[in-house]
Each structure stands twice: as C-alpha cells, then as structure tokens.
Amino acid sequence: MEYYSEKISRLIAELSSLPGIGSKSAQRLAFHLLDMPEEKVKKFTDAVLDAKTNVKYCSRCFCLTDREVCPICSNTNRDNSIIMVVESTRDMAAYERIGKFNGVYHVLNGVISPMLGIGPGDIRIKELLLRLQHEDVQEVVIATNSSVEGEATAMYISKLLKPAGIKVSRIANGIPVGGDLEYIDEVTLLRALEGRIIL
Ligand code: ZN
C-alpha cells in the first residue's frame, strides 16, 4: 500500500489484521476513523484498551467479564443445579439472548482439536470437574458447536462425567453441522435446548 503515507498504511495494516476485515474494509474503516472528531477516536481507543486491561475470566464459570464473579454466576435467581457447557462467552451470550435458560454456564474457552494441538488440558475441563465436586449439580448440558471438534469435545466430557453419576445431556440436532452457535436464530437454539438428549 505504498500509495498511502506510512502512518495511514500502518493503520490499514492493523485494521486488516482483524478477523473478517479484508483490505478494502480496512481502508474504509481507516478513512472513517481519520474523519472522526479526535475525542470520538479517543473514546473508541479507550474502550478497546479498557476492555483489554480489565476483562478477565469469571473465577467460577470462566466467561469473560470485568468482575471477579460474572453477573450470571452472582445472580441468586439462577438455578445452580444445571450447568450448560459452552465453547465461548459469545455462545453463552447467544443462549442468554433467548432468555429461556435459567441455569448457569461453564465456558471451556475452546474445543479439543488434535489438528491444532489443543488437548483436554488446554481448555477449562479440569475446572468443570472441580466445580462438579464442590457444587450440587444435577445436570450438565453440553452445548458445544456441532463441528467435528465440538462433537469430539462433547463425547470426551460426557465420558468423563458419566461415572460421577451426573445426568449429562447434549443439545439436540437442528443446529446445522459445523454451525456456529452465535449465528443461529433463537427458535433453533431454543429447540436444541428443549430437545436435548440425555447421554
Ligand atoms: Zn461466571
């Protein structure tokens, strides 16, 4: 991008390193930022830095939050006897948006993927087992995505939990194979939850 001066090129390069942002979008965003009043740009960069500095994992469910214990885990109206296991904070948000699940979550922050060298020890499975030892849990609903890795992770967890005598279920089909939970419509998500299968 030699036709832009160095500082503009640098901004475009940084923006295009974001997921889903190609070189054209990066140029559009860069010029949009340059057009914005300085204080608006500062608000934007402050928000990015503030989130990056202060967002951490909830000490109980491992979702991303700016509190020690996230709002869902600290809500006394939630049913602590049912835990939904999801891959990411975004998947948790997808289920929260439909507002029909009143249990609590456990966020793995990834899936087992031998191809990418991600093993069970690299995601929050130990932490789930630890929770099950200390909390009075009746059911674990595994809501990983229906990708190959999501299914393998679900199988792995269900095999681990079965001997402990805890009811383990898997969200039903209806989620397209390889489908990303966060992009699925609410009706499908709800149907998948209600039609969950006991493993
Ligand atoms: Zn939490």
Short mmCIF file of N, CA, C and O in Angstrom, two decimals, residues 69-155:
data_model
loop_
_atom_site.label_atom_id
_atom_site.label_comp_id
_atom_site.label_asym_id
_atom_site.label_seq_id
_atom_site.Cartn_x
_atom_site.Cartn_y
_atom_site.Cartn_z
N VAL A 69 -16.55 -12.35 39.83
CA VAL A 69 -17.57 -13.35 39.53
C VAL A 69 -18.58 -12.66 38.61
O VAL A 69 -19.04 -11.56 38.91
N CYS A 70 -18.91 -13.30 37.48
CA CYS A 70 -19.74 -12.63 36.47
C CYS A 70 -21.18 -12.42 36.96
O CYS A 70 -21.61 -13.05 37.93
N PRO A 71 -21.95 -11.56 36.30
CA PRO A 71 -23.32 -11.28 36.73
C PRO A 71 -24.22 -12.52 36.77
O PRO A 71 -25.10 -12.62 37.62
N ILE A 72 -23.99 -13.47 35.86
CA ILE A 72 -24.84 -14.68 35.85
C ILE A 72 -24.54 -15.54 37.08
O ILE A 72 -25.43 -15.97 37.80
N CYS A 73 -23.25 -15.77 37.34
CA CYS A 73 -22.87 -16.58 38.50
C CYS A 73 -23.28 -15.90 39.81
O CYS A 73 -23.55 -16.59 40.79
N SER A 74 -23.31 -14.57 39.83
CA SER A 74 -23.66 -13.92 41.11
C SER A 74 -25.16 -13.68 41.24
O SER A 74 -25.62 -13.18 42.26
N ASN A 75 -25.94 -14.06 40.21
CA ASN A 75 -27.39 -13.87 40.29
C ASN A 75 -28.03 -15.01 41.10
O ASN A 75 -28.01 -16.17 40.69
N THR A 76 -28.61 -14.68 42.25
CA THR A 76 -29.14 -15.71 43.14
C THR A 76 -30.42 -16.35 42.61
O THR A 76 -30.88 -17.35 43.14
N ASN A 77 -31.00 -15.76 41.55
CA ASN A 77 -32.21 -16.36 40.98
C ASN A 77 -31.91 -17.46 39.97
O ASN A 77 -32.81 -18.12 39.48
N ARG A 78 -30.65 -17.65 39.64
CA ARG A 78 -30.31 -18.68 38.66
C ARG A 78 -30.27 -20.04 39.35
O ARG A 78 -29.93 -20.16 40.52
N ASP A 79 -30.63 -21.07 38.56
CA ASP A 79 -30.65 -22.43 39.07
C ASP A 79 -29.24 -23.03 38.96
O ASP A 79 -28.78 -23.36 37.87
N ASN A 80 -28.59 -23.17 40.10
CA ASN A 80 -27.21 -23.65 40.10
C ASN A 80 -27.09 -25.16 39.90
O ASN A 80 -25.98 -25.68 39.82
N SER A 81 -28.22 -25.86 39.82
CA SER A 81 -28.14 -27.31 39.71
C SER A 81 -27.99 -27.76 38.26
O SER A 81 -27.82 -28.94 37.98
N ILE A 82 -28.11 -26.82 37.32
CA ILE A 82 -27.93 -27.20 35.91
C ILE A 82 -26.88 -26.29 35.27
O ILE A 82 -26.98 -25.07 35.32
N ILE A 83 -25.86 -26.94 34.70
CA ILE A 83 -24.75 -26.20 34.09
C ILE A 83 -24.74 -26.46 32.60
O ILE A 83 -24.75 -27.62 32.16
N MET A 84 -24.75 -25.40 31.81
CA MET A 84 -24.61 -25.57 30.37
C MET A 84 -23.15 -25.30 29.99
O MET A 84 -22.60 -24.25 30.29
N VAL A 85 -22.54 -26.29 29.32
CA VAL A 85 -21.14 -26.17 28.92
C VAL A 85 -21.08 -25.61 27.49
O VAL A 85 -21.64 -26.20 26.57
N VAL A 86 -20.46 -24.47 27.33
CA VAL A 86 -20.34 -23.84 26.00
C VAL A 86 -18.87 -23.60 25.66
O VAL A 86 -18.00 -23.66 26.53
N GLU A 87 -18.63 -23.34 24.37
CA GLU A 87 -17.25 -23.13 23.92
C GLU A 87 -16.72 -21.74 24.27
O GLU A 87 -15.55 -21.57 24.56
N SER A 88 -17.60 -20.74 24.18
CA SER A 88 -17.10 -19.37 24.30
C SER A 88 -18.10 -18.46 24.99
O SER A 88 -19.30 -18.81 25.11
N THR A 89 -17.63 -17.32 25.42
CA THR A 89 -18.51 -16.31 26.03
C THR A 89 -19.57 -15.87 25.02
O THR A 89 -20.70 -15.56 25.39
N ARG A 90 -19.21 -15.86 23.72
CA ARG A 90 -20.19 -15.46 22.70
C ARG A 90 -21.32 -16.49 22.60
O ARG A 90 -22.48 -16.14 22.39
N ASP A 91 -20.99 -17.78 22.72
CA ASP A 91 -22.04 -18.81 22.69
C ASP A 91 -22.94 -18.68 23.92
O ASP A 91 -24.15 -18.89 23.85
N MET A 92 -22.35 -18.36 25.06
CA MET A 92 -23.12 -18.12 26.27
C MET A 92 -24.10 -16.97 26.03
O MET A 92 -25.29 -17.07 26.34
N ALA A 93 -23.60 -15.92 25.41
CA ALA A 93 -24.45 -14.75 25.12
C ALA A 93 -25.59 -15.13 24.17
O ALA A 93 -26.70 -14.62 24.31
N ALA A 94 -25.32 -16.05 23.22
CA ALA A 94 -26.36 -16.48 22.29
C ALA A 94 -27.51 -17.12 23.07
O ALA A 94 -28.68 -16.85 22.81
N TYR A 95 -27.19 -17.97 24.06
CA TYR A 95 -28.24 -18.58 24.87
C TYR A 95 -28.89 -17.59 25.82
O TYR A 95 -30.08 -17.67 26.11
N GLU A 96 -28.13 -16.64 26.30
CA GLU A 96 -28.69 -15.61 27.17
C GLU A 96 -29.71 -14.75 26.41
O GLU A 96 -30.70 -14.32 26.98
N ARG A 97 -29.42 -14.51 25.13
CA ARG A 97 -30.32 -13.67 24.33
C ARG A 97 -31.71 -14.27 24.24
O ARG A 97 -32.69 -13.54 24.22
N ILE A 98 -31.83 -15.61 24.19
CA ILE A 98 -33.18 -16.18 24.10
C ILE A 98 -33.87 -16.16 25.47
O ILE A 98 -35.07 -16.27 25.55
N GLY A 99 -33.09 -16.00 26.53
CA GLY A 99 -33.67 -15.77 27.85
C GLY A 99 -34.50 -16.92 28.41
O GLY A 99 -35.35 -16.71 29.26
N LYS A 100 -34.29 -18.14 27.92
CA LYS A 100 -35.11 -19.26 28.38
C LYS A 100 -34.32 -20.25 29.23
O LYS A 100 -34.87 -21.22 29.72
N PHE A 101 -33.05 -20.02 29.37
CA PHE A 101 -32.23 -20.93 30.17
C PHE A 101 -31.92 -20.24 31.48
O PHE A 101 -31.33 -19.16 31.51
N ASN A 102 -32.36 -20.86 32.58
CA ASN A 102 -32.18 -20.20 33.87
C ASN A 102 -31.08 -20.85 34.71
O ASN A 102 -30.91 -20.52 35.88
N GLY A 103 -30.36 -21.79 34.11
CA GLY A 103 -29.25 -22.41 34.84
C GLY A 103 -28.02 -21.52 34.78
O GLY A 103 -28.11 -20.32 34.51
N VAL A 104 -26.87 -22.13 35.02
CA VAL A 104 -25.61 -21.39 34.94
C VAL A 104 -24.75 -22.02 33.84
O VAL A 104 -25.11 -23.05 33.27
N TYR A 105 -23.62 -21.40 33.56
CA TYR A 105 -22.78 -21.85 32.45
C TYR A 105 -21.40 -22.29 32.92
O TYR A 105 -20.97 -21.98 34.03
N HIS A 106 -20.74 -23.03 32.02
CA HIS A 106 -19.31 -23.25 32.18
C HIS A 106 -18.69 -23.04 30.80
O HIS A 106 -19.07 -23.71 29.83
N VAL A 107 -17.78 -22.09 30.70
CA VAL A 107 -17.21 -21.73 29.41
C VAL A 107 -15.84 -22.39 29.23
O VAL A 107 -14.92 -22.14 30.01
N LEU A 108 -15.74 -23.25 28.22
CA LEU A 108 -14.49 -24.00 28.01
C LEU A 108 -13.37 -23.13 27.45
O LEU A 108 -12.21 -23.42 27.64
N ASN A 109 -13.76 -22.07 26.76
CA ASN A 109 -12.78 -21.23 26.06
C ASN A 109 -11.94 -22.03 25.07
O ASN A 109 -10.72 -21.97 25.04
N GLY A 110 -12.66 -22.79 24.25
CA GLY A 110 -12.01 -23.57 23.19
C GLY A 110 -12.64 -24.94 23.08
O GLY A 110 -13.61 -25.26 23.77
N VAL A 111 -12.11 -25.73 22.15
CA VAL A 111 -12.54 -27.12 21.97
C VAL A 111 -11.30 -27.97 21.75
O VAL A 111 -10.26 -27.46 21.34
N ILE A 112 -11.46 -29.25 22.01
CA ILE A 112 -10.34 -30.17 21.77
C ILE A 112 -10.12 -30.27 20.26
O ILE A 112 -11.06 -30.51 19.51
N SER A 113 -8.91 -30.05 19.82
CA SER A 113 -8.60 -30.13 18.39
C SER A 113 -7.19 -30.68 18.19
O SER A 113 -6.22 -29.93 18.22
N PRO A 114 -7.10 -31.98 17.98
CA PRO A 114 -5.77 -32.58 17.79
C PRO A 114 -5.01 -31.92 16.62
O PRO A 114 -3.81 -31.74 16.68
N MET A 115 -5.79 -31.51 15.59
CA MET A 115 -5.16 -30.86 14.42
C MET A 115 -4.42 -29.59 14.81
O MET A 115 -3.37 -29.29 14.25
N LEU A 116 -5.02 -28.84 15.74
CA LEU A 116 -4.39 -27.59 16.16
C LEU A 116 -3.56 -27.77 17.43
O LEU A 116 -3.08 -26.80 18.01
N GLY A 117 -3.43 -29.03 17.84
CA GLY A 117 -2.63 -29.30 19.04
C GLY A 117 -3.30 -28.85 20.32
O GLY A 117 -2.62 -28.58 21.31
N ILE A 118 -4.64 -28.76 20.32
CA ILE A 118 -5.35 -28.36 21.53
C ILE A 118 -5.91 -29.61 22.21
O ILE A 118 -6.78 -30.29 21.66
N GLY A 119 -5.39 -29.93 23.36
CA GLY A 119 -5.82 -31.12 24.08
C GLY A 119 -6.76 -30.75 25.21
O GLY A 119 -7.00 -29.57 25.47
N PRO A 120 -7.30 -31.78 25.92
CA PRO A 120 -8.23 -31.51 27.03
C PRO A 120 -7.64 -30.59 28.10
O PRO A 120 -8.37 -29.83 28.73
N GLY A 121 -6.31 -30.65 28.27
CA GLY A 121 -5.68 -29.82 29.29
C GLY A 121 -5.60 -28.35 28.91
O GLY A 121 -5.29 -27.51 29.75
N ASP A 122 -5.89 -28.05 27.64
CA ASP A 122 -5.78 -26.66 27.19
C ASP A 122 -7.08 -25.88 27.31
O ASP A 122 -7.11 -24.68 27.09
N ILE A 123 -8.18 -26.59 27.59
CA ILE A 123 -9.45 -25.89 27.78
C ILE A 123 -9.91 -26.15 29.21
O ILE A 123 -9.30 -26.95 29.92
N ARG A 124 -10.99 -25.49 29.63
CA ARG A 124 -11.34 -25.49 31.06
C ARG A 124 -12.13 -26.72 31.50
O ARG A 124 -13.21 -26.58 32.08
N ILE A 125 -11.60 -27.90 31.21
CA ILE A 125 -12.30 -29.12 31.61
C ILE A 125 -12.02 -29.47 33.08
O ILE A 125 -12.93 -29.82 33.82
N LYS A 126 -10.76 -29.34 33.50
CA LYS A 126 -10.42 -29.60 34.91
C LYS A 126 -11.27 -28.74 35.82
O LYS A 126 -11.76 -29.19 36.86
N GLU A 127 -11.43 -27.48 35.42
CA GLU A 127 -12.19 -26.54 36.23
C GLU A 127 -13.66 -26.96 36.34
O GLU A 127 -14.29 -26.75 37.37
N LEU A 128 -14.17 -27.58 35.25
CA LEU A 128 -15.55 -28.08 35.29
C LEU A 128 -15.64 -29.23 36.29
O LEU A 128 -16.56 -29.28 37.12
N LEU A 129 -14.67 -30.14 36.24
CA LEU A 129 -14.69 -31.29 37.16
C LEU A 129 -14.62 -30.81 38.61
O LEU A 129 -15.31 -31.34 39.49
N LEU A 130 -13.81 -29.80 38.83
CA LEU A 130 -13.66 -29.25 40.17
C LEU A 130 -14.97 -28.65 40.67
O LEU A 130 -15.37 -28.84 41.81
N ARG A 131 -15.67 -27.95 39.75
CA ARG A 131 -16.96 -27.36 40.12
C ARG A 131 -17.94 -28.45 40.51
O ARG A 131 -18.70 -28.31 41.45
N LEU A 132 -17.90 -29.56 39.74
CA LEU A 132 -18.87 -30.64 39.99
C LEU A 132 -18.61 -31.29 41.35
O LEU A 132 -19.51 -31.84 41.96
N GLN A 133 -17.35 -31.22 41.79
CA GLN A 133 -17.04 -31.78 43.12
C GLN A 133 -17.57 -30.90 44.23
O GLN A 133 -17.91 -31.37 45.31
N HIS A 134 -17.61 -29.59 43.97
CA HIS A 134 -17.94 -28.66 45.05
C HIS A 134 -19.34 -28.09 44.99
O HIS A 134 -19.81 -27.50 45.94
N GLU A 135 -20.00 -28.25 43.85
CA GLU A 135 -21.33 -27.67 43.72
C GLU A 135 -22.35 -28.81 43.60
O GLU A 135 -22.01 -29.89 43.15
N ASP A 136 -23.58 -28.51 43.98
CA ASP A 136 -24.62 -29.52 43.91
C ASP A 136 -25.28 -29.47 42.54
O ASP A 136 -26.26 -28.76 42.33
N VAL A 137 -24.70 -30.22 41.58
CA VAL A 137 -25.16 -30.15 40.20
C VAL A 137 -25.95 -31.41 39.84
O VAL A 137 -25.51 -32.52 40.09
N GLN A 138 -27.15 -31.22 39.23
CA GLN A 138 -27.99 -32.35 38.84
C GLN A 138 -27.79 -32.71 37.37
O GLN A 138 -27.91 -33.86 36.98
N GLU A 139 -27.55 -31.69 36.54
CA GLU A 139 -27.44 -31.95 35.10
C GLU A 139 -26.40 -31.04 34.46
O GLU A 139 -26.31 -29.87 34.79
N VAL A 140 -25.65 -31.65 33.52
CA VAL A 140 -24.71 -30.88 32.71
C VAL A 140 -25.20 -30.98 31.26
O VAL A 140 -25.34 -32.07 30.73
N VAL A 141 -25.53 -29.84 30.67
CA VAL A 141 -25.97 -29.81 29.27
C VAL A 141 -24.78 -29.41 28.42
O VAL A 141 -24.23 -28.33 28.60
N ILE A 142 -24.36 -30.29 27.52
CA ILE A 142 -23.20 -29.94 26.70
C ILE A 142 -23.68 -29.25 25.42
O ILE A 142 -24.38 -29.83 24.60
N ALA A 143 -23.32 -27.99 25.29
CA ALA A 143 -23.79 -27.18 24.16
C ALA A 143 -22.62 -26.67 23.32
O ALA A 143 -22.61 -25.53 22.88
N THR A 144 -21.65 -27.56 23.09
CA THR A 144 -20.57 -27.19 22.17
C THR A 144 -21.15 -27.21 20.76
O THR A 144 -22.19 -27.82 20.52
N ASN A 145 -20.48 -26.55 19.84
CA ASN A 145 -20.97 -26.49 18.46
C ASN A 145 -20.96 -27.88 17.81
O ASN A 145 -20.27 -28.78 18.28
N SER A 146 -21.71 -28.01 16.71
CA SER A 146 -21.78 -29.33 16.08
C SER A 146 -20.69 -29.52 15.04
O SER A 146 -20.86 -30.25 14.07
N SER A 147 -19.55 -28.88 15.24
CA SER A 147 -18.39 -29.14 14.38
C SER A 147 -17.76 -30.45 14.83
O SER A 147 -18.12 -30.99 15.88
N VAL A 148 -16.81 -30.98 14.06
CA VAL A 148 -16.13 -32.22 14.44
C VAL A 148 -15.50 -32.05 15.83
O VAL A 148 -15.63 -32.90 16.70
N GLU A 149 -14.85 -30.91 16.04
CA GLU A 149 -14.18 -30.66 17.32
C GLU A 149 -15.19 -30.52 18.46
O GLU A 149 -14.96 -31.01 19.56
N GLY A 150 -16.30 -29.84 18.15
CA GLY A 150 -17.35 -29.65 19.16
C GLY A 150 -17.94 -30.98 19.60
O GLY A 150 -18.16 -31.23 20.79
N GLU A 151 -18.17 -31.87 18.62
CA GLU A 151 -18.72 -33.20 18.93
C GLU A 151 -17.71 -34.03 19.73
O GLU A 151 -18.07 -34.71 20.69
N ALA A 152 -16.45 -33.98 19.31
CA ALA A 152 -15.41 -34.75 20.00
C ALA A 152 -15.28 -34.27 21.45
O ALA A 152 -15.13 -35.08 22.37
N THR A 153 -15.37 -32.98 21.64
CA THR A 153 -15.27 -32.42 22.99
C THR A 153 -16.46 -32.85 23.84
O THR A 153 -16.30 -33.21 25.01
N ALA A 154 -17.64 -32.86 23.22
CA ALA A 154 -18.85 -33.28 23.93
C ALA A 154 -18.72 -34.74 24.39
O ALA A 154 -19.03 -35.09 25.52
N MET A 155 -18.22 -35.58 23.47
CA MET A 155 -18.03 -37.00 23.79
C MET A 155 -17.04 -37.17 24.93
O MET A 155 -17.26 -37.95 25.86
#
